[in-house]
XYZ file of C-alpha atoms in Angstrom:
681
model
C 50.045 154.872 105.990
C 51.880 156.375 103.010
C 49.533 157.457 100.192
C 50.211 155.674 96.894
C 51.574 158.104 94.221
C 49.094 159.378 91.666
C 51.705 159.353 88.957
C 55.371 158.411 88.314
C 58.120 160.427 86.583
C 61.010 158.059 85.763
C 64.244 159.480 84.344
C 67.229 157.581 82.926
C 70.623 159.331 82.804
C 71.049 161.303 79.633
C 73.793 159.497 77.614
C 76.547 161.823 76.381
C 76.297 162.305 72.624
C 79.959 161.840 71.737
C 79.862 158.099 71.429
C 77.604 155.052 71.388
C 76.021 153.228 74.350
C 77.703 150.113 75.737
C 76.703 147.286 78.072
C 77.925 149.099 81.156
C 75.366 151.861 80.522
C 72.661 149.249 79.930
C 73.403 147.276 83.165
C 73.820 150.387 85.267
C 70.912 152.495 84.092
C 68.667 151.616 81.186
C 67.646 148.007 81.793
C 66.656 148.591 85.434
C 64.793 151.775 84.518
C 62.921 149.977 81.716
C 61.980 147.050 83.927
C 60.587 149.482 86.490
C 58.627 151.526 83.933
C 57.179 148.455 82.219
C 56.170 146.930 85.531
C 54.396 150.161 86.670
C 52.556 150.316 83.358
C 51.385 146.695 83.807
C 49.975 147.826 87.141
C 47.927 150.401 85.278
C 49.843 153.311 86.846
C 50.338 156.758 85.291
C 53.983 156.692 84.095
C 56.208 159.011 82.088
C 59.621 157.514 81.283
C 61.920 160.240 79.920
C 65.418 160.370 78.593
C 67.413 162.088 75.860
C 70.917 162.967 74.658
C 73.189 165.182 76.686
C 74.622 167.296 73.892
C 76.696 170.070 75.390
C 80.167 170.290 76.952
C 83.860 170.399 76.098
C 84.356 166.757 75.011
C 81.945 167.299 72.154
C 83.793 170.462 70.997
C 87.058 168.635 71.160
C 85.748 165.715 69.048
C 84.268 168.183 66.558
C 87.645 169.946 66.250
C 89.494 166.616 65.722
C 86.976 165.442 63.092
C 86.886 168.835 61.307
C 83.086 169.142 61.796
C 80.723 171.289 63.900
C 79.624 170.320 67.420
C 76.077 170.059 66.028
C 77.203 167.499 63.452
C 78.835 165.442 66.229
C 75.703 165.377 68.404
C 73.434 164.737 65.424
C 75.480 161.681 64.498
C 75.644 160.112 67.978
C 72.092 161.093 68.940
C 70.835 159.016 66.004
C 73.102 156.042 66.850
C 72.005 156.028 70.512
C 68.355 156.689 69.791
C 68.077 153.897 67.243
C 70.033 151.463 69.447
C 67.646 152.055 72.330
C 64.671 151.633 70.040
C 66.006 148.397 68.535
C 66.856 147.110 71.993
C 63.363 147.739 73.218
C 63.914 150.416 75.895
C 60.404 151.872 76.258
C 61.013 155.554 76.723
C 57.982 157.716 76.315
C 60.335 160.241 74.776
C 63.980 160.396 73.828
C 64.779 164.146 73.546
C 67.860 166.319 73.074
C 69.448 169.071 75.087
C 70.389 170.955 71.895
C 66.810 171.632 70.942
C 64.917 174.892 71.492
C 62.609 173.546 74.211
C 65.601 172.684 76.316
C 67.383 176.018 75.708
C 64.254 177.900 76.774
C 63.676 175.665 79.825
C 67.276 175.752 81.082
C 67.455 179.549 80.505
C 64.291 180.147 82.393
C 65.445 177.909 85.273
C 68.726 179.832 85.553
C 67.017 183.180 85.208
C 64.544 182.490 88.053
C 67.423 181.422 90.372
C 69.464 184.456 89.305
C 66.652 186.916 89.955
C 66.032 185.333 93.376
C 69.692 185.875 94.298
C 70.441 182.135 94.455
C 73.870 182.456 92.826
C 77.104 184.066 93.956
C 79.546 185.824 91.544
C 83.203 185.106 91.598
C 86.070 186.457 89.682
C 88.977 184.058 89.080
C 92.069 183.746 86.861
C 91.821 181.268 83.967
C 94.011 180.482 81.007
C 93.214 182.516 77.865
C 94.458 181.897 74.334
C 95.402 185.310 72.896
C 95.555 184.078 69.311
C 92.231 182.263 69.464
C 90.856 185.063 71.669
C 88.990 182.832 74.111
C 89.298 181.339 77.559
C 90.278 177.688 77.658
C 88.420 174.905 79.278
C 90.622 172.481 81.257
C 90.521 169.933 78.438
C 91.796 172.515 75.940
C 95.022 172.870 77.884
C 97.844 170.349 77.626
C 101.271 170.358 79.162
C 103.792 168.286 81.090
C 102.416 166.277 84.046
C 104.275 167.220 87.266
C 103.912 163.671 88.483
C 104.998 161.443 85.568
C 106.431 163.972 83.066
C 103.868 162.978 80.374
C 104.121 165.871 77.907
C 100.452 165.537 76.814
C 98.633 165.677 80.124
C 95.298 167.529 80.152
C 94.424 170.445 82.344
C 92.168 168.311 84.520
C 93.866 164.891 84.377
C 96.914 162.980 83.252
C 95.670 159.950 81.396
C 99.039 158.205 81.677
C 99.349 158.236 85.456
C 95.749 159.088 86.424
C 96.656 162.153 88.521
C 93.907 164.752 88.990
C 95.283 168.105 87.984
C 94.422 171.817 87.624
C 95.648 173.749 84.581
C 98.050 175.862 86.642
C 99.858 172.670 87.806
C 100.932 171.799 84.266
C 104.555 172.435 83.238
C 104.829 174.447 80.022
C 101.078 174.603 79.339
C 99.922 175.122 75.798
C 96.584 175.711 74.111
C 95.110 172.924 71.979
C 93.557 175.615 69.757
C 96.719 177.452 68.661
C 99.582 175.580 70.270
C 100.708 178.775 71.998
C 101.324 179.189 75.695
C 98.173 180.617 77.258
C 98.095 183.517 79.648
C 96.102 183.990 82.884
C 93.179 186.464 82.688
C 90.398 187.347 85.020
C 86.872 186.035 84.205
C 83.598 186.219 86.082
C 81.341 183.248 86.737
C 78.208 182.425 88.652
C 78.299 179.733 91.357
C 75.739 177.589 93.134
C 76.545 178.005 96.838
C 76.183 174.295 97.813
C 77.624 175.138 101.288
C 74.384 176.990 102.048
C 72.326 173.811 101.425
C 74.576 171.524 103.431
C 72.323 171.441 106.524
C 69.208 170.943 104.453
C 70.878 168.094 102.459
C 71.995 166.516 105.708
C 68.418 166.475 107.006
C 66.849 165.467 103.675
C 69.296 162.627 102.863
C 71.187 161.557 105.960
C 68.089 161.654 108.174
C 65.254 161.394 105.694
C 66.533 158.617 103.411
C 68.549 156.511 105.812
C 66.180 153.507 105.331
C 64.931 153.653 101.798
C 67.929 154.581 99.641
C 70.420 151.961 98.526
C 73.432 151.581 100.769
C 75.902 152.518 98.077
C 73.992 155.655 97.197
C 73.400 156.711 100.777
C 77.092 156.086 101.693
C 78.447 158.187 98.879
C 76.088 161.047 99.636
C 77.028 161.006 103.338
C 80.677 161.035 102.444
C 80.313 164.084 100.238
C 78.291 166.003 102.837
C 80.594 165.041 105.709
C 83.576 166.403 103.748
C 81.845 169.820 103.512
C 80.290 171.222 100.334
C 81.799 174.055 98.362
C 80.283 176.523 95.875
C 80.267 175.117 92.329
C 80.429 177.116 89.104
C 77.272 176.921 86.975
C 78.744 178.829 83.985
C 81.813 178.579 81.903
C 83.589 180.288 78.981
C 82.596 178.322 75.928
C 80.710 178.857 72.661
C 78.834 175.524 72.651
C 75.878 175.223 75.015
C 72.965 177.179 76.460
C 74.014 180.878 76.541
C 73.905 182.438 80.060
C 70.775 184.613 79.882
C 72.007 187.731 81.726
C 73.767 190.891 80.655
C 77.526 190.844 80.689
C 77.698 187.081 80.011
C 78.779 187.153 76.357
C 80.832 184.088 75.474
C 79.569 182.164 78.461
C 77.254 179.149 78.609
C 75.589 177.137 81.331
C 77.941 174.477 82.610
C 76.878 171.167 81.198
C 76.356 169.583 84.639
C 73.839 172.386 85.402
C 71.880 172.233 82.121
C 71.888 168.469 81.583
C 69.493 167.399 84.459
C 67.110 170.134 83.413
C 66.859 168.072 80.259
C 64.503 165.716 82.050
C 62.091 168.608 82.523
C 62.432 169.871 78.979
C 61.929 166.354 77.663
C 58.679 166.044 79.569
C 57.653 169.411 78.079
C 58.364 168.041 74.599
C 56.319 164.937 75.393
C 53.115 166.597 76.629
C 51.049 169.549 75.287
C 50.759 172.909 77.045
C 50.997 172.669 80.801
C 50.278 168.975 80.961
C 53.908 168.389 81.966
C 53.576 170.289 85.208
C 51.951 167.613 87.406
C 54.898 165.243 86.611
C 57.330 167.778 88.061
C 55.377 169.998 90.368
C 52.656 167.973 92.036
C 53.743 166.426 95.405
C 51.645 163.372 94.683
C 54.066 162.430 91.886
C 56.867 160.006 92.581
C 60.170 161.030 90.877
C 62.803 158.336 90.454
C 66.213 158.911 88.855
C 68.013 155.848 87.392
C 71.767 156.560 87.095
C 75.199 154.982 87.372
C 77.373 155.596 90.435
C 79.455 158.248 88.735
C 76.342 160.436 88.630
C 75.280 160.104 92.277
C 76.585 163.474 93.404
C 74.807 165.306 90.605
C 71.390 163.617 91.088
C 71.419 163.322 94.888
C 73.117 166.543 95.974
C 73.523 169.154 93.183
C 70.281 168.736 91.189
C 68.113 168.516 94.336
C 69.866 171.665 95.610
C 68.942 173.350 92.290
C 65.348 172.174 92.580
C 65.129 173.361 96.148
C 66.638 176.751 95.227
C 64.257 177.156 92.290
C 61.261 176.320 94.466
C 58.719 175.102 91.939
C 59.689 171.460 91.598
C 59.341 168.211 93.521
C 62.415 166.360 94.795
C 63.441 162.824 93.821
C 61.866 160.085 95.933
C 64.657 157.671 95.122
C 67.901 157.436 93.125
C 68.653 153.675 92.762
C 72.097 154.010 91.250
C 74.013 150.838 90.293
C 77.804 150.254 90.507
C 80.016 149.619 87.511
C 80.023 146.641 85.189
C 83.480 145.407 84.108
C 84.187 143.457 80.932
C 86.267 140.249 80.954
C 87.961 141.317 84.196
C 88.879 144.774 83.026
C 87.220 148.183 83.469
C 85.067 149.226 80.515
C 86.774 152.094 78.751
C 85.456 154.041 75.794
C 88.839 155.611 75.036
C 90.435 152.170 74.843
C 87.496 150.711 72.943
C 87.263 148.126 75.665
C 83.453 147.733 75.515
C 80.601 145.794 74.016
C 78.741 148.496 72.071
C 74.998 148.119 71.888
C 74.626 148.857 68.196
C 77.326 146.325 67.324
C 75.697 143.707 69.609
C 72.372 144.128 67.803
C 74.176 143.643 64.462
C 76.106 140.528 65.655
C 73.154 138.962 67.535
C 70.052 139.746 65.529
C 66.865 138.839 67.446
C 68.690 138.355 70.708
C 68.012 141.660 72.532
C 66.314 139.771 75.297
C 69.273 137.514 75.858
C 71.464 140.569 76.679
C 68.672 142.055 78.830
C 68.542 138.773 80.745
C 72.305 138.421 81.270
C 72.844 142.051 82.240
C 69.970 141.949 84.738
C 70.962 138.546 86.160
C 74.505 139.869 86.666
C 73.562 143.459 87.479
C 76.047 145.504 89.612
C 73.312 146.519 92.052
C 75.440 146.655 95.193
C 78.994 146.141 93.945
C 80.933 146.146 90.723
C 80.299 142.990 88.652
C 81.857 141.370 85.562
C 80.453 140.533 82.150
C 82.112 137.628 80.314
C 81.090 136.111 77.009
C 81.364 132.595 78.514
C 78.818 133.610 81.196
C 76.652 135.107 78.532
C 76.664 131.833 76.628
C 76.094 129.749 79.715
C 73.171 131.781 80.963
C 71.524 131.677 77.521
C 71.998 127.926 77.032
C 71.436 126.746 80.609
C 68.790 129.152 81.813
C 66.898 130.685 78.921
C 67.006 127.639 76.577
C 67.104 124.714 78.989
C 64.902 126.200 81.697
C 62.397 128.885 80.520
C 62.268 127.883 76.841
C 62.185 124.176 77.635
C 59.169 124.590 79.936
C 56.902 126.514 77.676
C 57.947 124.526 74.594
C 57.122 121.203 76.234
C 53.805 122.424 77.489
C 52.749 123.825 74.065
C 54.232 121.044 71.897
C 52.624 118.240 73.978
C 49.235 120.064 73.890
C 49.422 120.233 70.067
C 50.503 116.577 69.921
C 47.924 115.090 72.270
C 44.978 117.533 72.198
C 45.073 119.229 68.789
C 46.542 122.474 70.216
C 43.473 123.134 72.404
C 43.783 123.707 76.097
C 42.450 120.485 77.708
C 39.931 120.713 80.537
C 41.135 120.434 84.090
C 39.960 117.230 85.730
C 40.182 116.562 89.397
C 43.173 118.385 90.905
C 45.602 116.453 92.989
C 47.439 117.936 95.988
C 50.457 118.421 93.698
C 48.344 120.441 91.252
C 46.895 122.525 94.002
C 50.286 123.202 95.400
C 51.538 124.444 92.028
C 48.613 126.798 91.735
C 49.103 127.971 95.316
C 52.772 128.769 94.548
C 51.791 130.430 91.271
C 49.472 132.841 93.080
C 52.362 134.122 95.226
C 54.762 134.949 92.409
C 53.269 138.233 91.125
C 53.396 139.760 94.635
C 56.918 138.512 95.308
C 58.276 139.708 91.962
C 56.404 143.036 92.200
C 57.676 143.756 95.714
C 61.233 143.231 94.580
C 60.831 145.524 91.614
C 59.202 148.196 93.770
C 62.330 148.006 95.968
C 64.677 148.210 93.032
C 65.957 144.611 93.501
C 65.675 143.678 89.821
C 68.248 140.929 89.931
C 66.320 139.153 92.708
C 63.055 139.773 90.911
C 64.419 138.115 87.732
C 65.521 135.160 89.781
C 62.047 134.761 91.180
C 60.671 134.778 87.638
C 63.049 131.967 86.773
C 61.935 130.148 89.912
C 58.436 130.065 88.411
C 59.820 128.373 85.270
C 61.808 125.985 87.455
C 58.542 125.120 89.231
C 56.972 124.398 85.840
C 59.827 122.181 84.727
C 59.842 120.310 88.019
C 56.077 119.730 87.751
C 56.396 118.332 84.184
C 59.420 116.197 85.134
C 57.493 114.612 88.002
C 54.170 114.060 86.196
C 55.781 112.935 82.889
C 52.728 113.689 80.587
C 54.633 112.213 77.561
C 54.407 108.829 79.311
C 51.125 109.437 81.130
C 49.232 109.836 77.838
C 49.609 106.104 77.268
C 47.595 105.175 80.265
C 45.544 108.111 81.399
C 44.460 110.747 78.836
C 42.270 112.744 81.193
C 45.011 113.046 83.781
C 47.421 114.094 81.043
C 45.001 116.814 80.113
C 44.899 118.078 83.676
C 48.693 118.196 83.870
C 48.995 120.175 80.645
C 46.183 122.461 81.716
C 48.102 123.331 84.872
C 51.339 123.736 82.953
C 49.654 126.100 80.413
C 48.220 128.259 83.166
C 51.742 128.779 84.491
C 52.912 129.668 81.024
C 50.021 132.153 80.601
C 51.118 133.983 83.743
C 54.634 134.156 82.378
C 53.373 136.297 79.494
C 52.673 139.083 81.913
C 55.464 138.475 84.495
C 58.139 138.122 81.829
C 57.259 141.365 80.034
C 59.242 143.857 82.122
C 62.357 141.692 81.839
C 62.026 140.002 78.445
C 59.494 141.940 76.377
C 60.199 140.253 73.086
C 60.007 136.755 74.519
C 56.848 137.702 76.410
C 55.181 138.812 73.152
C 56.351 135.690 71.409
C 54.999 133.504 74.209
C 51.716 135.394 73.980
C 51.569 134.533 70.215
C 52.333 130.896 71.018
C 49.529 130.790 73.626
C 47.309 133.015 71.502
C 46.704 135.324 74.426
C 47.420 139.004 75.066
C 49.403 140.258 78.025
C 47.145 140.952 80.974
C 47.541 143.398 83.792
C 49.831 142.471 86.707
C 46.817 141.916 88.907
C 45.589 139.072 86.663
C 48.910 137.224 86.722
C 48.869 134.097 88.875
C 45.260 133.376 87.922
C 44.862 129.558 87.605
C 42.168 130.067 84.945
C 43.690 132.455 82.522
C 43.265 130.094 79.572
C 39.846 128.531 79.205
C 39.378 124.857 78.306
C 39.146 124.555 74.554
C 41.219 127.743 73.917
C 43.142 127.203 70.677
C 46.932 127.789 71.038
C 49.099 129.266 68.380
C 51.960 127.485 66.620
C 54.797 126.223 68.793
C 58.306 127.593 68.189
C 61.460 128.053 70.176
C 61.649 131.191 72.327
C 65.425 130.938 72.565
C 68.126 128.936 70.780
C 71.601 127.790 71.791
C 74.589 129.981 71.284
C 77.513 127.987 69.924
C 81.187 128.142 71.076
C 82.374 129.706 67.821
C 79.990 132.621 68.272
C 81.374 133.665 71.623
C 84.921 132.861 70.614
C 84.608 135.399 67.838
C 83.482 138.045 70.408
C 86.406 137.181 72.705
C 88.767 137.394 69.790
C 87.410 140.878 68.927
C 88.267 142.033 72.458
C 91.685 140.419 72.306
C 92.328 142.209 69.061
C 91.340 145.476 70.738
C 93.599 144.812 73.678
C 96.515 144.090 71.351
C 95.848 147.217 69.357
C 95.879 149.254 72.579
C 99.165 147.669 73.686
C 100.756 148.395 70.333
C 99.535 151.993 70.258
C 100.837 152.638 73.694
C 104.083 150.624 73.556
C 107.214 152.701 73.979
C 109.460 153.009 70.971
C 113.005 151.915 71.522
C 115.593 154.661 71.761
C 117.630 155.445 68.676
C 121.077 153.817 68.358
C 124.307 155.759 68.035
C 124.910 157.611 64.745
C 126.908 155.935 61.996
C 128.853 157.742 59.224
C 127.507 157.919 55.701
C 130.540 155.820 54.605
C 129.669 153.113 57.121
C 126.076 153.020 55.934
C 127.187 153.023 52.316
C 129.072 149.727 52.835
C 125.770 147.848 53.263
C 124.525 146.156 50.097
C 120.713 146.192 50.432
C 118.781 144.537 47.562
C 115.330 143.212 46.711
C 115.147 139.404 46.566
C 112.396 136.870 45.804
C 111.935 133.768 47.995
C 112.006 130.598 45.833
C 111.885 127.899 48.504
C 111.232 127.731 52.243
C 111.446 124.846 54.761
C 111.757 124.601 58.533
C 115.134 123.523 59.845
C 114.814 120.167 61.504
C 114.967 120.005 65.356
C 114.587 123.765 65.716
C 111.549 125.966 66.601
C 112.646 129.251 65.095
C 114.814 128.585 62.026
C 113.652 128.642 58.441
C 115.917 127.663 55.500
C 115.229 129.863 52.488
C 116.441 130.001 48.874
C 116.436 133.571 47.705
C 116.885 134.921 44.116
C 118.990 138.059 44.666
C 119.242 138.948 40.978
C 122.961 138.119 41.188
C 122.625 134.542 42.322
C 120.359 132.095 44.165
C 121.589 131.828 47.744
C 120.725 130.165 50.969
C 119.711 132.263 53.943
C 118.775 130.880 57.404
C 116.372 133.127 59.289
C 114.740 132.939 62.735
C 111.199 133.440 61.406
C 109.622 129.900 61.606
C 107.342 130.811 64.533
C 105.842 133.722 62.550
C 105.352 132.306 59.061
C 104.449 128.962 57.418
C 106.775 127.968 54.574
C 103.991 128.203 52.010
C 103.325 131.825 53.043
C 106.803 132.875 52.071
C 107.304 131.335 48.651
C 107.088 134.001 45.951
C 107.329 136.912 48.412
C 109.747 139.753 47.666
C 111.902 140.768 50.635
C 114.714 143.160 51.564
C 118.063 141.345 51.870
C 121.375 142.410 53.275
C 123.727 140.730 50.751
C 127.218 141.547 52.049
C 126.803 140.100 55.512
C 129.685 137.668 56.135
C 128.562 134.008 55.703
C 127.835 132.158 58.950
C 127.168 128.483 59.690
C 123.873 127.889 61.491
C 122.908 124.326 62.427
C 125.247 123.013 59.771
C 123.826 125.263 57.060
C 125.874 128.172 55.590
C 123.677 131.291 55.650
C 124.662 133.901 53.054
C 122.880 137.048 54.039
C 120.055 138.396 56.205
C 116.329 139.185 55.641
C 115.165 142.568 56.974
C 112.075 142.354 59.171
C 110.013 144.792 61.210
C 109.253 143.641 64.827
C 106.078 144.929 66.460
C 105.697 145.708 70.151
C 104.223 142.274 70.748
C 107.289 140.597 69.117
C 105.424 139.712 65.917
C 107.553 139.944 62.775
C 106.443 141.430 59.445
C 108.211 141.258 56.083
C 109.837 144.418 54.769
C 108.673 144.538 51.147
C 108.538 146.936 48.178
C 105.252 148.704 47.541
C 104.977 146.964 44.130
C 106.867 144.124 42.415
C 110.397 145.017 41.262
C 113.292 143.117 39.586
C 115.276 140.928 41.981
C 118.628 142.565 42.638
C 117.204 146.129 42.679
C 119.107 148.362 45.031
C 117.443 149.721 48.174
C 118.574 153.303 48.285
């Protein structure tokens, strides 16, 4: 029989500090990790839940360069946004640390140094691009050039973002440095490599044989694919001035590669959390269970590379499980930070104050545990209104409100229990074990569904017993019914807490009871007869159509902005002579009247004061403007266009408009009011 762990170290992937956290991160990593940690704490287990910002790497230096600030200023800004968002959302980290702090630098340096002195690295000399003006080697993202696949002139040295091709810097046509704009040259540089090929057999035994039955299928499958393809040495250092300096002689201008130093951040965070050597049992004692919560894009780092590092170092335990989730899409499209196609956590908390638990619920209920899933605002609304409000909230509200109404807010005594009452209590007793087993096996979506099944049981019981009617004929029996319902609600205070911590605390206030340990949940006598309840209030409220429509519109605006930003500009027309251009009489006019032309969709009849006269112009703008929007507007007018009859109206000129990539028209106007008839020169 397997011995129960003496303690648990739970890590959540370090979010990269060059942008905020979005719902994909929450669904993939932080909500499941928080549910697991909260559950274990309610079991009375020794838990350390650690996380922190990943603050090194090239993307941060690039953002700093674009914004004209230092890398430290970039990570300070986003560390604060991310840290505060997690806190406001209720993620219960024991510590949220940073990889730019001194503890981490010392820990990562010592980790590298021990492996280096034990001969665990290989040294390789390779040719890399170097900027002679900037006098530094260039990371892949600091090199741009023409993509050999699609001819995009601004492809990066590692990927073309237009066609998606993976590239190496030497594949670019006409490469240039992002630092100076000059063409870089190839120079030799030395780096240290982790020889993953030497750990291939061990990884095969440890993962492919050892975790065949307990790791998630998606995690196991990706690991097996990587190992079966054959592992290659991987550089652990790079030429950069932002990061943990390589702590050996001859390594000036080199730092630890961010993928190497970032997972060590879990260890340094635990050091920051605990005094002296108190951190060591959580990373070095075999009786500790280490669990990494990550997204699927981090599987190779946490299942293959970091374990190989830990094995090579020799002083640390290996992860027991890495329950990675798949990706969450948004409204049928892949979440993309570069396209701003995301629901950002800090913005959600501003737009939906007091509704952190609603998002926790929806993202867990729709979690991408085994395959990619989709978040939609309509589903968000439906789950809130139909499940949280109409099911969970309805059950506890009815139980508490009826108790206040019929029994002065005191828990009535249980009379003789019927078979129906006994069946409810028998089912209640099974829920803690069922929910707990599912959480222990990282099936959080199923565990949440079981929690809701308990509230469905409560609603069904009240619907069948109808205490609001029963009170008219049998007060004692009504008291028994409400007693049973309140005991279910009392168990919910504990069972809800890992999933919906705010709602659980609010329900505890309503019932005037504190959260108990997991082992006490399911007890049919949690609330004693005569116990005074707190005031009744709604745990959840409905979300209206206009609220989600505003969120959908925000996404549609983002999509439109992306389309406009990426839309190709039409090629220039043939040149005209200055004399030809000079023949056009362009003036400023003021629109005096506007009306739609009958029996047409596009045509608008305008009277325009040109300074010379007041003339009629027919323009195809009726689908873009209402008549009242146009009156009084100053516009650019081509006066000497030959008159033309349109729908029986003689049009004496043309308005100049700008057409966007989506076909929308905008008025061409002077920057400030001018006299009608003024020349456009």
